[in-house]
Coordinates of C-alpha atoms in Angstrom, one line a residue:
M1268 CA 0.0 0.0 0.0
G1269 CA 1.1 3.6 -0.7
R1270 CA 2.3 4.4 2.8
G1271 CA 5.3 6.0 4.3
R1272 CA 8.6 6.8 2.7
P1273 CA 10.4 3.6 3.4
G1274 CA 13.4 2.1 1.6
A1275 CA 12.9 -0.9 -0.6
P1276 CA 12.9 -3.5 2.1
R1277 CA 10.5 -1.6 4.3
A1278 CA 8.3 -0.7 1.4
A1279 CA 7.9 -4.3 0.6
A1280 CA 7.2 -5.1 4.2
V1281 CA 4.5 -2.4 4.4
Q1282 CA 3.0 -3.6 1.2
G1283 CA 2.9 -7.1 2.7
T1284 CA 0.6 -5.9 5.5
G1285 CA -1.9 -4.9 2.8
G1286 CA -1.7 -8.3 1.1
S1287 CA -2.2 -10.0 4.4
S1288 CA -5.2 -7.9 5.3
A1289 CA -6.8 -8.7 1.9
V1290 CA -6.3 -12.4 2.6
S1291 CA -7.9 -12.1 6.0
K1292 CA -10.9 -10.2 4.7
C1293 CA -11.3 -12.8 2.0
S1294 CA -11.3 -15.6 4.6
A1295 CA -13.9 -13.6 6.7
A1296 CA -16.1 -13.3 3.6
A1297 CA -15.8 -17.0 2.9
R1298 CA -17.3 -17.7 6.3
G1299 CA -20.1 -15.2 5.9
Y1300 CA -18.9 -12.4 8.1
I1301 CA -18.6 -10.0 5.1
Q1302 CA -20.8 -9.9 2.1
D1303 CA -18.2 -9.4 -0.6
R1304 CA -17.9 -11.6 -3.7
F1305 CA -15.0 -9.5 -5.2
L1306 CA -12.4 -10.2 -2.5
R1307 CA -11.7 -13.7 -3.9
L1308 CA -11.1 -12.2 -7.3
L1309 CA -8.6 -9.7 -6.0
V1310 CA -6.8 -12.1 -3.6
G1311 CA -6.5 -14.9 -6.2
R1312 CA -4.4 -17.9 -5.2
R1313 CA -3.2 -16.3 -1.9
R1314 CA -6.4 -17.4 -0.1
R1315 CA -5.9 -18.8 3.4
R1316 CA -8.3 -19.9 6.1
R1317 CA -7.9 -17.6 9.2
A1318 CA -8.9 -18.2 12.8
P1319 CA -12.3 -17.1 14.1
L1320 CA -10.7 -14.3 16.2
V1321 CA -9.1 -12.9 13.0
H1322 CA -12.4 -13.2 11.2
R1323 CA -14.1 -11.1 13.9
G1324 CA -11.4 -8.5 13.9
Y1325 CA -11.6 -8.0 10.1
Y1326 CA -15.4 -8.1 10.2
I1327 CA -15.6 -5.2 12.6
R1328 CA -13.1 -3.3 10.5
A1329 CA -15.0 -3.8 7.3
R1330 CA -18.3 -3.0 9.0
A1331 CA -17.0 0.3 10.4
V1332 CA -15.6 1.4 7.0
D1333 CA -18.8 0.4 5.2
H1334 CA -21.0 2.1 7.8
C1335 CA -19.2 5.4 7.3
V1336 CA -18.9 5.2 3.5
Q1337 CA -22.6 4.4 3.1
D1338 CA -23.6 7.2 5.5
F1339 CA -21.5 9.6 3.4
L1340 CA -23.2 8.5 0.2
L1341 CA -26.6 8.8 1.8
K1342 CA -26.0 12.3 3.2
T1343 CA -24.6 13.5 -0.2
Q1344 CA -27.1 11.9 -2.5
S1345 CA -28.6 15.3 -3.4
H1346 CA -25.2 16.6 -4.4
P1347 CA -24.7 16.7 -8.2
R1348 CA -21.2 15.1 -7.9
T1349 CA -19.1 13.6 -5.1
Q1350 CA -15.6 12.0 -4.8
I1351 CA -14.1 9.2 -2.8
L1352 CA -10.3 9.1 -2.4
S1353 CA -9.0 5.9 -0.9
L1354 CA -5.4 6.3 0.4
G1355 CA -3.3 3.1 0.4
A1356 CA -6.2 1.2 -1.1
G1357 CA -4.1 -1.9 -1.9
F1358 CA -6.4 -4.8 -3.2
D1359 CA -9.4 -3.4 -1.5
S1360 CA -12.8 -4.1 -3.2
L1361 CA -14.7 -1.0 -2.1
Y1362 CA -15.2 0.4 -5.5
F1363 CA -16.5 -2.9 -7.0
R1364 CA -19.0 -3.4 -4.1
L1365 CA -20.4 0.1 -4.3
K1366 CA -20.6 -0.1 -8.1
D1367 CA -22.3 -3.5 -8.0
R1368 CA -24.9 -2.2 -5.6
G1369 CA -25.7 0.9 -7.7
L1370 CA -24.4 3.4 -5.2
L1371 CA -22.0 5.4 -7.5
H1372 CA -24.5 7.2 -9.8
H1373 CA -22.7 10.5 -9.3
T1374 CA -19.5 9.5 -7.4
M1375 CA -16.0 9.2 -8.8
V1376 CA -13.6 6.8 -6.9
Y1377 CA -9.9 7.4 -6.8
E1378 CA -7.5 4.8 -5.3
V1379 CA -3.8 5.5 -4.5
D1380 CA -1.1 3.1 -3.6
F1381 CA 2.6 2.3 -4.3
P1382 CA 3.2 2.2 -8.0
S1383 CA 4.1 -1.5 -7.9
V1384 CA 0.8 -2.3 -6.1
A1385 CA -1.2 -0.1 -8.4
L1386 CA 0.3 -1.9 -11.5
Q1387 CA -0.5 -5.3 -10.1
K1388 CA -4.1 -4.3 -9.3
A1389 CA -4.6 -2.7 -12.7
A1390 CA -3.3 -5.9 -14.5
L1391 CA -5.6 -8.0 -12.3
I1392 CA -8.7 -5.9 -13.1
K1393 CA -7.9 -6.0 -16.8
R1394 CA -7.6 -9.8 -17.0
T1395 CA -10.6 -10.5 -14.7
E1396 CA -13.8 -10.1 -16.7
E1397 CA -16.1 -9.8 -13.7
L1398 CA -14.0 -6.8 -12.4
S1399 CA -13.4 -5.1 -15.8
A1400 CA -17.1 -5.3 -16.7
L1401 CA -18.0 -3.3 -13.6
V1402 CA -15.5 -0.6 -14.5
G1403 CA -17.0 -0.4 -18.0
S1404 CA -15.1 1.4 -20.8
S1405 CA -11.6 1.6 -19.4
E1406 CA -8.1 2.6 -20.4
W1407 CA -5.1 0.4 -19.4
E1408 CA -2.5 3.1 -18.8
G1409 CA 0.3 0.9 -17.5
L1410 CA 2.8 3.8 -17.6
G1411 CA 2.8 7.0 -15.7
V1412 CA 0.9 7.8 -12.4
V1413 CA -2.6 6.7 -13.5
T1414 CA -2.3 2.9 -14.0
F1415 CA -6.0 2.3 -14.8
S1416 CA -8.8 4.6 -15.7
G1417 CA -12.6 4.1 -16.1
K1418 CA -15.7 6.3 -16.2
D1419 CA -16.0 6.5 -12.4
Y1420 CA -12.8 4.8 -11.3
K1421 CA -9.1 5.8 -11.4
L1422 CA -6.1 3.9 -9.9
L1423 CA -3.0 5.9 -9.2
G1424 CA 0.5 4.7 -8.4
V1425 CA 2.2 7.2 -6.1
D1426 CA 3.9 7.4 -2.7
L1427 CA 1.5 9.0 -0.2
S1428 CA 4.4 10.4 1.9
E1429 CA 5.5 12.6 -1.1
L1430 CA 2.7 15.1 -0.7
S1431 CA 3.8 17.4 -3.7
Q1432 CA 3.9 14.3 -6.0
L1433 CA 0.5 13.1 -4.6
E1434 CA -1.1 16.5 -5.2
R1435 CA 0.2 16.7 -8.8
A1436 CA -0.9 13.1 -9.5
L1437 CA -4.5 13.8 -8.2
E1438 CA -4.7 17.0 -10.2
E1439 CA -3.6 15.1 -13.3
A1440 CA -6.2 12.4 -12.6
G1441 CA -9.0 15.0 -12.4
L1442 CA -9.7 15.2 -8.7
D1443 CA -11.7 18.4 -8.1
T1444 CA -11.1 20.3 -4.8
E1445 CA -14.5 22.0 -5.1
I1446 CA -16.5 18.8 -5.0
T1447 CA -17.5 17.1 -1.8
T1448 CA -14.9 14.5 -1.1
L1449 CA -14.5 11.5 1.3
F1450 CA -10.9 10.6 2.2
I1451 CA -10.4 7.0 3.4
A1452 CA -7.3 5.9 5.3
E1453 CA -7.7 2.3 6.5
V1454 CA -4.6 1.4 8.6
V1455 CA -2.4 3.6 6.3
L1456 CA -1.2 6.8 7.9
T1457 CA 0.3 5.1 10.9
Y1458 CA 3.1 3.6 8.6
M1459 CA 4.1 7.1 7.7
E1460 CA 6.3 9.4 9.7
N1461 CA 4.0 11.7 11.8
S1462 CA 5.2 14.9 10.1
R1463 CA 4.2 13.5 6.7
S1464 CA 0.8 12.0 7.8
D1465 CA 0.0 15.3 9.7
A1466 CA 0.8 17.2 6.5
L1467 CA -1.5 15.1 4.5
I1468 CA -4.3 15.5 7.0
Q1469 CA -3.8 19.3 7.0
W1470 CA -3.5 19.5 3.2
A1471 CA -6.9 17.7 2.8
A1472 CA -8.5 20.2 5.2
E1473 CA -7.0 23.2 3.5
H1474 CA -7.5 22.4 -0.1
F1475 CA -11.0 20.9 -0.1
S1476 CA -14.0 23.2 0.7
R1477 CA -16.3 20.3 1.6
A1478 CA -14.6 17.2 2.8
C1479 CA -14.9 14.2 5.1
F1480 CA -12.1 12.0 6.5
L1481 CA -12.5 8.4 7.6
L1482 CA -9.6 6.9 9.6
Y1483 CA -9.2 3.4 11.0
E1484 CA -6.0 2.7 13.0
Q1485 CA -4.4 1.3 16.1
M1486 CA -4.0 2.9 19.6
H1487 CA -3.0 2.2 23.2
P1488 CA 0.5 1.2 22.4
E1489 CA 1.9 0.9 26.0
D1490 CA -0.4 -1.5 27.8
P1491 CA 0.4 -5.2 27.6
F1492 CA -1.7 -5.9 24.4
G1493 CA -0.3 -2.8 22.8
R1494 CA 3.3 -3.8 23.5
V1495 CA 2.7 -7.2 21.8
M1496 CA 1.0 -5.4 18.9
Q1497 CA 3.9 -3.0 18.5
Q1498 CA 6.4 -5.8 18.7
H1499 CA 4.6 -7.7 15.9
F1500 CA 4.7 -4.7 13.5
N1501 CA 8.3 -4.0 14.4
Q1502 CA 9.2 -7.6 13.5
L1503 CA 7.5 -7.1 10.1
N1504 CA 9.7 -3.9 9.6
S1505 CA 6.4 -1.9 9.5
T1506 CA 6.7 0.3 12.6
L1507 CA 3.5 2.0 13.8
H1508 CA 4.4 5.7 14.0
S1509 CA 1.1 7.4 14.9
V1510 CA 0.5 5.5 18.2
A1511 CA 3.3 7.1 20.1
Q1512 CA 2.3 10.7 19.5
Y1513 CA -1.5 10.0 19.2
P1514 CA -2.0 7.1 21.6
D1515 CA -5.8 7.3 22.2
C1516 CA -9.1 8.5 20.8
E1517 CA -8.8 11.9 22.5
A1518 CA -5.4 12.6 21.0
Q1519 CA -6.5 11.6 17.5
Q1520 CA -9.5 13.9 17.8
K1521 CA -7.3 16.8 18.9
R1522 CA -5.0 16.0 16.0
F1523 CA -7.7 16.5 13.3
L1524 CA -9.2 19.5 14.9
A1525 CA -5.8 21.1 15.1
K1526 CA -5.2 20.4 11.4
G1527 CA -8.2 22.3 10.2
W1528 CA -11.1 19.9 10.5
T1529 CA -14.1 21.5 12.2
E1530 CA -15.9 18.4 13.4
C1531 CA -14.5 15.1 14.6
S1532 CA -15.8 12.0 16.4
V1533 CA -14.0 8.9 17.4
M1534 CA -15.0 5.5 18.7
D1535 CA -13.0 2.4 19.7
M1536 CA -14.3 -0.8 18.1
N1537 CA -16.0 -2.1 21.3
E1538 CA -18.1 1.0 21.3
F1539 CA -18.8 0.8 17.6
F1540 CA -19.9 -2.8 17.8
T1541 CA -22.1 -2.1 20.8
C1542 CA -23.6 1.2 19.6
C1543 CA -23.5 1.2 15.8
T1544 CA -24.2 -2.4 15.0
P1545 CA -27.9 -3.5 15.1
E1546 CA -28.7 -6.2 17.6
D1547 CA -29.9 -8.7 14.9
E1548 CA -26.6 -8.2 13.1
Q1549 CA -24.6 -8.9 16.3
Q1550 CA -26.7 -12.1 16.8
R1551 CA -26.0 -13.1 13.2
V1552 CA -22.2 -12.9 13.7
Q1553 CA -22.6 -15.0 16.9
T1554 CA -24.0 -17.9 14.8
L1555 CA -21.3 -18.0 12.1
E1556 CA -18.8 -20.3 13.8
P1557 CA -17.9 -21.6 17.3
F1558 CA -16.2 -18.8 19.3
D1559 CA -15.3 -18.1 22.9
E1560 CA -12.2 -15.9 22.7
Y1561 CA -14.1 -12.9 24.0
E1562 CA -11.2 -11.5 26.1
E1563 CA -9.0 -11.3 23.0
W1564 CA -11.8 -10.0 20.9
H1565 CA -12.6 -7.2 23.2
L1566 CA -8.9 -6.4 23.7
K1567 CA -8.4 -6.2 20.0
C1568 CA -11.4 -3.9 19.6
S1569 CA -10.1 -1.6 22.4
H1570 CA -6.8 -1.2 20.5
Y1571 CA -8.4 0.0 17.2
F1572 CA -10.6 3.1 16.5
V1573 CA -12.6 4.5 13.8
L1574 CA -12.6 8.3 13.3
A1575 CA -14.9 10.5 11.2
A1576 CA -13.9 14.2 10.6
S1577 CA -15.5 16.8 8.4
K1578 CA -15.4 20.4 7.3
G1579 CA -17.9 22.5 5.3
M1580 CA -20.6 19.9 5.4
E1581 CA -24.2 21.0 5.6
P1582 CA -25.8 19.2 7.3
S1583 CA -23.0 17.9 9.5
W1584 CA -21.5 14.5 8.7
T1585 CA -21.9 12.5 11.9
P1586 CA -21.8 8.7 11.2
L1587 CA -20.5 7.8 14.6
L1588 CA -23.3 9.2 16.8
P1589 CA -23.9 6.4 19.3
S1590 CA -27.4 5.0 19.7
M1591 CA -26.8 4.5 23.4
T1592 CA -24.7 6.1 26.1
V1593 CA -21.5 4.3 27.0
P1594 CA -19.4 5.2 30.0
H1595 CA -15.9 6.5 29.2
G1596 CA -12.8 7.8 30.8
A1597 CA -9.9 6.5 32.9
V1598 CA -10.6 5.0 36.3
G1599 CA -9.0 7.0 39.1
M1600 CA -6.3 5.0 40.8
A1601 CA -5.8 5.0 44.6
G1602 CA -2.2 3.8 44.3
S1603 CA -0.1 1.1 42.9
V1604 CA 1.1 -2.4 43.8
P1605 CA 4.6 -3.5 42.7
A1606 CA 4.8 -6.8 40.8
V1607 CA 7.9 -8.9 41.2
R1608 CA 9.0 -12.2 39.8
A1609 CA 7.9 -15.0 42.2
M1610 CA 10.6 -17.5 41.1
R1611 CA 13.5 -17.9 38.8
S1612 CA 13.7 -21.7 38.3
D1613 CA 12.1 -23.6 35.4
T1614 CA 8.5 -22.4 35.0
S1615 CA 7.8 -23.8 31.5
G1616 CA 4.8 -25.8 32.7
L1617 CA 3.2 -22.7 34.1
R1618 CA 3.1 -20.8 30.8
R1619 CA -0.6 -21.3 30.1
Y1620 CA -4.0 -19.7 30.0
G1621 CA -7.6 -20.9 30.8
H1622 CA -6.2 -23.0 33.7
H1623 CA -7.1 -22.9 37.4
S1624 CA -5.0 -22.7 40.5
V1625 CA -6.0 -23.5 44.1
L1626 CA -4.2 -23.4 47.5
L1627 CA -4.2 -27.0 48.7
K1628 CA -2.7 -26.1 52.0
R1629 CA -0.3 -23.4 53.3
D1630 CA 2.5 -22.9 50.7
V1631 CA 1.2 -25.6 48.3
I1632 CA -0.6 -24.5 45.1
L1633 CA -2.0 -26.9 42.6
T1634 CA -2.4 -25.7 38.9
T1635 CA -4.6 -27.8 36.5
G1636 CA -5.7 -27.7 32.8
G1637 CA -5.5 -24.8 30.4
F1638 CA -3.7 -24.3 27.1
G1639 CA 0.0 -23.6 27.1
E1640 CA 3.5 -24.9 26.5
E1641 CA 4.3 -28.5 27.3
D1642 CA 7.3 -30.5 26.0
G1643 CA 8.1 -27.6 23.7
Q1644 CA 4.7 -27.6 22.0
H1645 CA 1.5 -25.5 22.4
C1646 CA -1.3 -27.8 23.5
R1647 CA -4.0 -28.4 26.0
M1648 CA -2.2 -29.2 29.2
R1649 CA -2.1 -32.8 30.3
N1650 CA 0.1 -32.5 33.4
F1651 CA -0.8 -31.1 36.8
H1652 CA 1.7 -28.8 38.4
V1653 CA 2.4 -27.7 42.0
L1654 CA 4.1 -24.6 43.3
I1655 CA 5.7 -25.1 46.8
K1656 CA 7.1 -22.4 48.9
H1657 CA 10.1 -23.2 51.1
A1658 CA 12.5 -20.8 52.9
G1659 CA 10.8 -17.9 51.2
C1660 CA 11.2 -19.3 47.6
W1661 CA 8.7 -20.9 45.3
K1662 CA 9.6 -23.9 43.2
A1663 CA 7.5 -25.8 40.6
G1664 CA 7.1 -29.4 39.7
C1665 CA 4.8 -32.0 38.1
V1666 CA 2.3 -34.1 40.0
K1667 CA 2.2 -37.8 39.5
K1668 CA -1.1 -39.4 38.4
E1669 CA -2.0 -42.8 39.8
N1670 CA -4.5 -43.5 37.0
T1671 CA -3.6 -42.3 33.5
D1672 CA -6.8 -43.0 31.7
K1673 CA -9.1 -40.5 30.0
R1674 CA -10.7 -39.2 33.2
W1675 CA -8.6 -36.0 32.9
D1676 CA -9.9 -34.6 29.5
E1677 CA -7.4 -31.7 29.2
R1678 CA -10.1 -29.2 30.0
L1679 CA -9.9 -25.4 30.0
F1680 CA -11.8 -22.7 31.9
H1681 CA -12.9 -25.0 34.7
T1682 CA -13.0 -24.3 38.4
V1683 CA -11.2 -26.2 41.2
S1684 CA -12.4 -26.0 44.8
C1685 CA -10.3 -27.3 47.7
V1686 CA -12.4 -29.3 50.1
S1687 CA -9.5 -30.4 52.3
N1688 CA -5.7 -30.8 52.3
S1689 CA -6.2 -34.0 50.3
L1690 CA -9.4 -33.4 48.3
A1691 CA -10.3 -31.0 45.5
L1692 CA -13.3 -30.8 43.2
V1693 CA -13.1 -29.9 39.5
V1694 CA -16.2 -28.5 37.9
G1695 CA -17.1 -27.7 34.3
G1696 CA -14.8 -26.3 31.6
R1697 CA -14.5 -27.2 28.0
T1698 CA -12.1 -28.8 25.5
S1699 CA -13.3 -26.6 22.6
P1700 CA -15.9 -23.9 22.0
S1701 CA -18.3 -26.6 20.9
S1702 CA -17.5 -29.1 23.7
A1703 CA -18.4 -27.2 26.8
G1704 CA -20.2 -28.2 30.0
L1705 CA -17.9 -31.0 31.1
G1706 CA -18.7 -33.0 34.2
M1707 CA -17.1 -33.0 37.7
L1708 CA -14.0 -34.8 39.0
W1709 CA -12.5 -35.4 42.4
L1710 CA -8.8 -35.0 42.8
K1711 CA -7.6 -37.1 45.7
F1712 CA -4.2 -36.7 47.2
H1713 CA -2.4 -38.9 49.7
E1714 CA -2.8 -37.6 53.2
T1715 CA 0.9 -37.9 54.0
Y1716 CA 2.5 -36.3 51.0
N1717 CA 5.8 -34.4 51.5
A1718 CA 4.9 -30.8 51.0
L1719 CA 8.6 -29.9 50.3
D1720 CA 9.0 -32.2 47.3
P1721 CA 6.7 -31.8 44.2
G1722 CA 7.7 -35.2 43.0
D1723 CA 6.3 -36.8 46.2
I1724 CA 2.7 -35.5 45.5
T1725 CA 0.5 -38.0 43.8
V1726 CA -3.1 -37.5 42.6
K1727 CA -5.9 -39.9 41.9
L1728 CA -8.8 -38.9 39.7
A1729 CA -12.4 -40.0 40.3
R1730 CA -15.7 -39.1 38.7
S1731 CA -18.2 -37.2 40.9
T1732 CA -21.5 -39.0 41.2
S1733 CA -23.2 -37.2 44.0
L1734 CA -24.4 -34.1 42.2
C1735 CA -26.7 -33.0 45.0
M1736 CA -23.9 -33.1 47.6
V1737 CA -21.6 -31.2 45.3
A1738 CA -24.3 -28.5 44.6
A1739 CA -24.9 -28.1 48.3
L1740 CA -21.2 -27.8 49.0
L1741 CA -20.7 -25.2 46.3
W1742 CA -23.7 -23.2 47.4
S1743 CA -22.5 -23.2 51.0
L1744 CA -19.1 -21.9 49.9
C1745 CA -20.6 -19.1 47.9
W1746 CA -23.1 -18.2 50.5
G1747 CA -20.4 -18.2 53.2
T1748 CA -18.3 -15.6 51.3
G1749 CA -21.3 -13.5 50.4
I1750 CA -20.5 -13.5 46.7
S1751 CA -23.9 -14.7 45.5
C1752 CA -25.7 -11.5 46.4
M1753 CA -23.0 -9.3 44.9
L1754 CA -22.5 -10.6 41.4
K1755 CA -25.0 -8.3 39.7
S1756 CA -23.5 -5.2 41.3
F1757 CA -20.1 -6.1 39.9
S1758 CA -21.1 -6.9 36.3
A1759 CA -20.2 -3.4 35.0
L1760 CA -16.6 -3.8 36.2
G1761 CA -15.6 -6.1 33.4
Y1762 CA -14.9 -9.8 33.2
S1763 CA -12.1 -12.5 33.0
H1764 CA -10.8 -11.3 36.4
T1765 CA -10.1 -13.6 39.3
A1766 CA -11.6 -12.9 42.7
H1767 CA -10.8 -13.6 46.4
V1768 CA -12.6 -12.8 49.6
H1769 CA -10.5 -11.8 52.6
D1770 CA -11.5 -10.2 55.9
G1771 CA -14.8 -8.7 54.6
K1772 CA -13.2 -7.5 51.3
L1773 CA -13.6 -8.7 47.8
L1774 CA -10.4 -8.6 45.7
L1775 CA -10.8 -8.5 41.9
V1776 CA -7.6 -9.2 40.0
G1777 CA -7.1 -8.0 36.4
G1778 CA -9.7 -8.8 33.7
V1779 CA -11.0 -6.9 30.7
W1780 CA -12.8 -3.6 30.8
F1781 CA -14.8 -2.4 27.8
H1782 CA -14.9 1.3 28.2
S1783 CA -11.9 2.6 30.1
S1784 CA -8.5 3.8 28.9
S1785 CA -6.8 2.2 31.8
V1786 CA -5.9 -1.5 32.3
P1787 CA -7.5 -3.3 35.3
G1788 CA -5.2 -4.0 38.2
I1789 CA -6.4 -4.8 41.7
T1790 CA -9.8 -3.6 42.9
V1791 CA -10.6 -3.8 46.6
I1792 CA -14.3 -3.7 47.5
D1793 CA -15.5 -3.5 51.1
L1794 CA -18.5 -5.9 51.2
M1795 CA -20.2 -4.0 54.0
S1796 CA -19.9 -0.4 52.8
G1797 CA -19.5 -1.0 49.1
L1798 CA -16.4 1.2 49.1
C1799 CA -14.4 0.4 46.0
L1800 CA -10.7 1.3 45.5
D1801 CA -8.7 0.6 42.3
Y1802 CA -4.9 0.0 42.3
M1803 CA -2.6 -0.1 39.3
I1804 CA -0.1 -2.9 39.1
N1805 CA 3.4 -1.5 38.7
V1806 CA 5.3 -3.7 36.3
E1807 CA 8.6 -1.8 36.0
H1808 CA 10.5 -4.7 37.4
L1809 CA 9.1 -7.2 34.9
E1810 CA 10.8 -7.7 31.5
W1811 CA 7.7 -8.8 29.7
P1812 CA 4.1 -7.6 29.2
L1813 CA 1.9 -8.8 32.1
M1814 CA -1.5 -9.8 30.7
L1815 CA -4.2 -10.1 33.3
H1816 CA -6.8 -12.1 31.6
N1817 CA -7.2 -15.9 31.4
H1818 CA -4.9 -16.1 34.3
S1819 CA -5.3 -17.7 37.7
S1820 CA -4.4 -16.2 41.1
V1821 CA -4.0 -17.5 44.6
F1822 CA -4.3 -15.4 47.7
L1823 CA -2.1 -16.3 50.7
P1824 CA -4.0 -14.9 53.7
N1825 CA -1.3 -15.2 56.3
E1826 CA 1.2 -13.2 54.2
E1827 CA -1.4 -11.1 52.4
E1828 CA 0.4 -12.0 49.3
L1829 CA -1.2 -12.6 45.8
L1830 CA 0.4 -15.0 43.3
I1831 CA -0.6 -14.6 39.7
I1832 CA 0.0 -17.7 37.6
G1833 CA -0.1 -17.8 33.8
G1834 CA -2.4 -15.7 31.7
G1835 CA -2.5 -14.2 28.2
G1836 CA -3.7 -15.7 25.0
N1837 CA -4.0 -15.1 21.3
C1838 CA -3.3 -11.5 20.5
F1839 CA -5.4 -11.2 17.4
S1840 CA -3.1 -11.8 14.4
F1841 CA -0.1 -10.6 16.4
G1842 CA 0.8 -14.0 17.9
T1843 CA 0.3 -15.7 21.2
H1844 CA 1.6 -14.2 24.4
L1845 CA 1.7 -16.3 27.6
N1846 CA 3.0 -14.7 30.8
P1847 CA 6.3 -16.6 31.3
E1848 CA 6.5 -16.7 35.1
P1849 CA 4.4 -16.4 38.2
V1850 CA 4.2 -12.9 39.6
S1851 CA 4.0 -12.0 43.3
L1852 CA 2.1 -9.0 44.7
S1853 CA 2.2 -7.9 48.3
L1854 CA -1.2 -6.5 49.3
S1855 CA -0.6 -5.8 52.9
N1856 CA -0.4 -2.0 52.4
I1857 CA -3.6 -1.7 50.3
L1858 CA -5.6 -3.9 52.6
T1859 CA -4.5 -1.8 55.5
T1860 CA -5.4 1.3 53.6
T1861 CA -9.0 0.2 53.1
D1862 CA -9.3 -0.7 56.8
G1863 CA -9.1 2.9 58.0
D1864 CA -6.4 5.1 56.3
Q1865 CA -8.1 7.7 54.2
T1866 CA -5.2 8.0 51.7
G1867 CA -6.6 7.6 48.2
L1868 CA -10.2 7.8 49.2
N1869 CA -10.8 10.6 46.7
H1870 CA -10.5 7.9 44.1
A1871 CA -13.0 5.6 45.8
A1872 CA -16.5 4.9 44.6
A1873 CA -19.5 3.3 46.4
L1874 CA -21.1 0.4 44.6
W1875 CA -24.2 0.3 46.8

């Protein structure tokens, strides 16, 4: 795509991101997420099947762009002529979809990309009858800036970062600055140096009397997901430049207003899906394929935004007005809790997510199930692991199984409740999104195991048959902690956190928040007063991004210490990140604060 001013290697890398995006969109279309019969023609033999999480990510991207484009065409249908200028269009199918649906009666579409990309697309259109028929009478230019020209479509090969060249090319192609124009930049400007992308945004505002600008890009580069995202693009030699200077929606909005645009609205993709996608459409997407990676889906959506800016438009162009009110803003923090590495020995068996950890007895923690790294491979975890604390240090090891049959079905997202030092109950979980609701298992340990040696701990698995007894036991545990009457009050805080009750307080650890610019840390809620205090987790002593979803945590009441084990998951198309080691948090200071110290209470909120 025509982005940035890179050298040859980086230019090829940036163009590669466009090709990969087209393949992902094509895969999403094949599964019914996107109604687009032209993608397969433009992608050709490069077609690949993508994962459901990637399908959803490209679905919401395509939906946001189409929503804004169609709103522009609807609001300007009384205009005698309009223009669409797609910057870094690559192998996008927008023109063909709009033309096929009869929406371009008075609209001229211009596409701009690197010369090599424009030539490839022009050749593809020329030799594909279904595409060339839509363009109608056309000219195969081949040489010069305009590589393909039709009655309402022109394809230009020019580097977007060379603004003077771009301006001359557009003038040569017939772009009229007096006609209402929509600019589209779909993950394009961020590959350019900020001074060059800012100049392009300002040029568009200054030279066009009536114009709209649609931008779709990444944000939030410094939280754990954002760090993985940045690392991915750096490894592709396609650095994201915009995110450092314009890290969030507010910064992007200020950017456009400062560059001459008079109106600007921005949404992250969680808000767009919630507020601008009809409920029946949301339900349709749910039925397309098995899916349960909601944490990763919402994290991806919180790191991308859609922006609509305009100037000179009467009436105003406002495609991103929400149909419902959604809370925004950062959560005030009462303080921070330092995170430190809990152990430095071999922890490979603890790199996992979707598992569960439970305190068997003092200084002995059992971790079961999940998906992670075992014997050098990513798989559903077969082995049980224990963490044992001795002389102030934690060490890990595998638990021996007496019966090695199929009773342990390598489940994920289950619960484990410790009934005694030698008995634990496993409930529920799944092995895949379509194989949920697994049964119950007892884990029985020898009464006399040596708590100092992980190799001495042996477990026997047994099916649970007394469902009434189990239900009564679980209900009594929930009632005893008071959680059952609180769940509805906490639903707005987010999900995928872990929770512990200690001394009349509920501790919420991590999770995913929909509509906050901050990352969840530790929330302490007084169960009597409803007083709620949020604490950031300080990760400056950690060498890796600490992802606090799909993790497990164990609270050690005597030490008032919290151990976070595992966590992470698939970071959209950026790869899988698993927290490499357990992390220890000392909570003694913050638990004391909520007991009586008024420090930080200006950041508190009452839940009831």
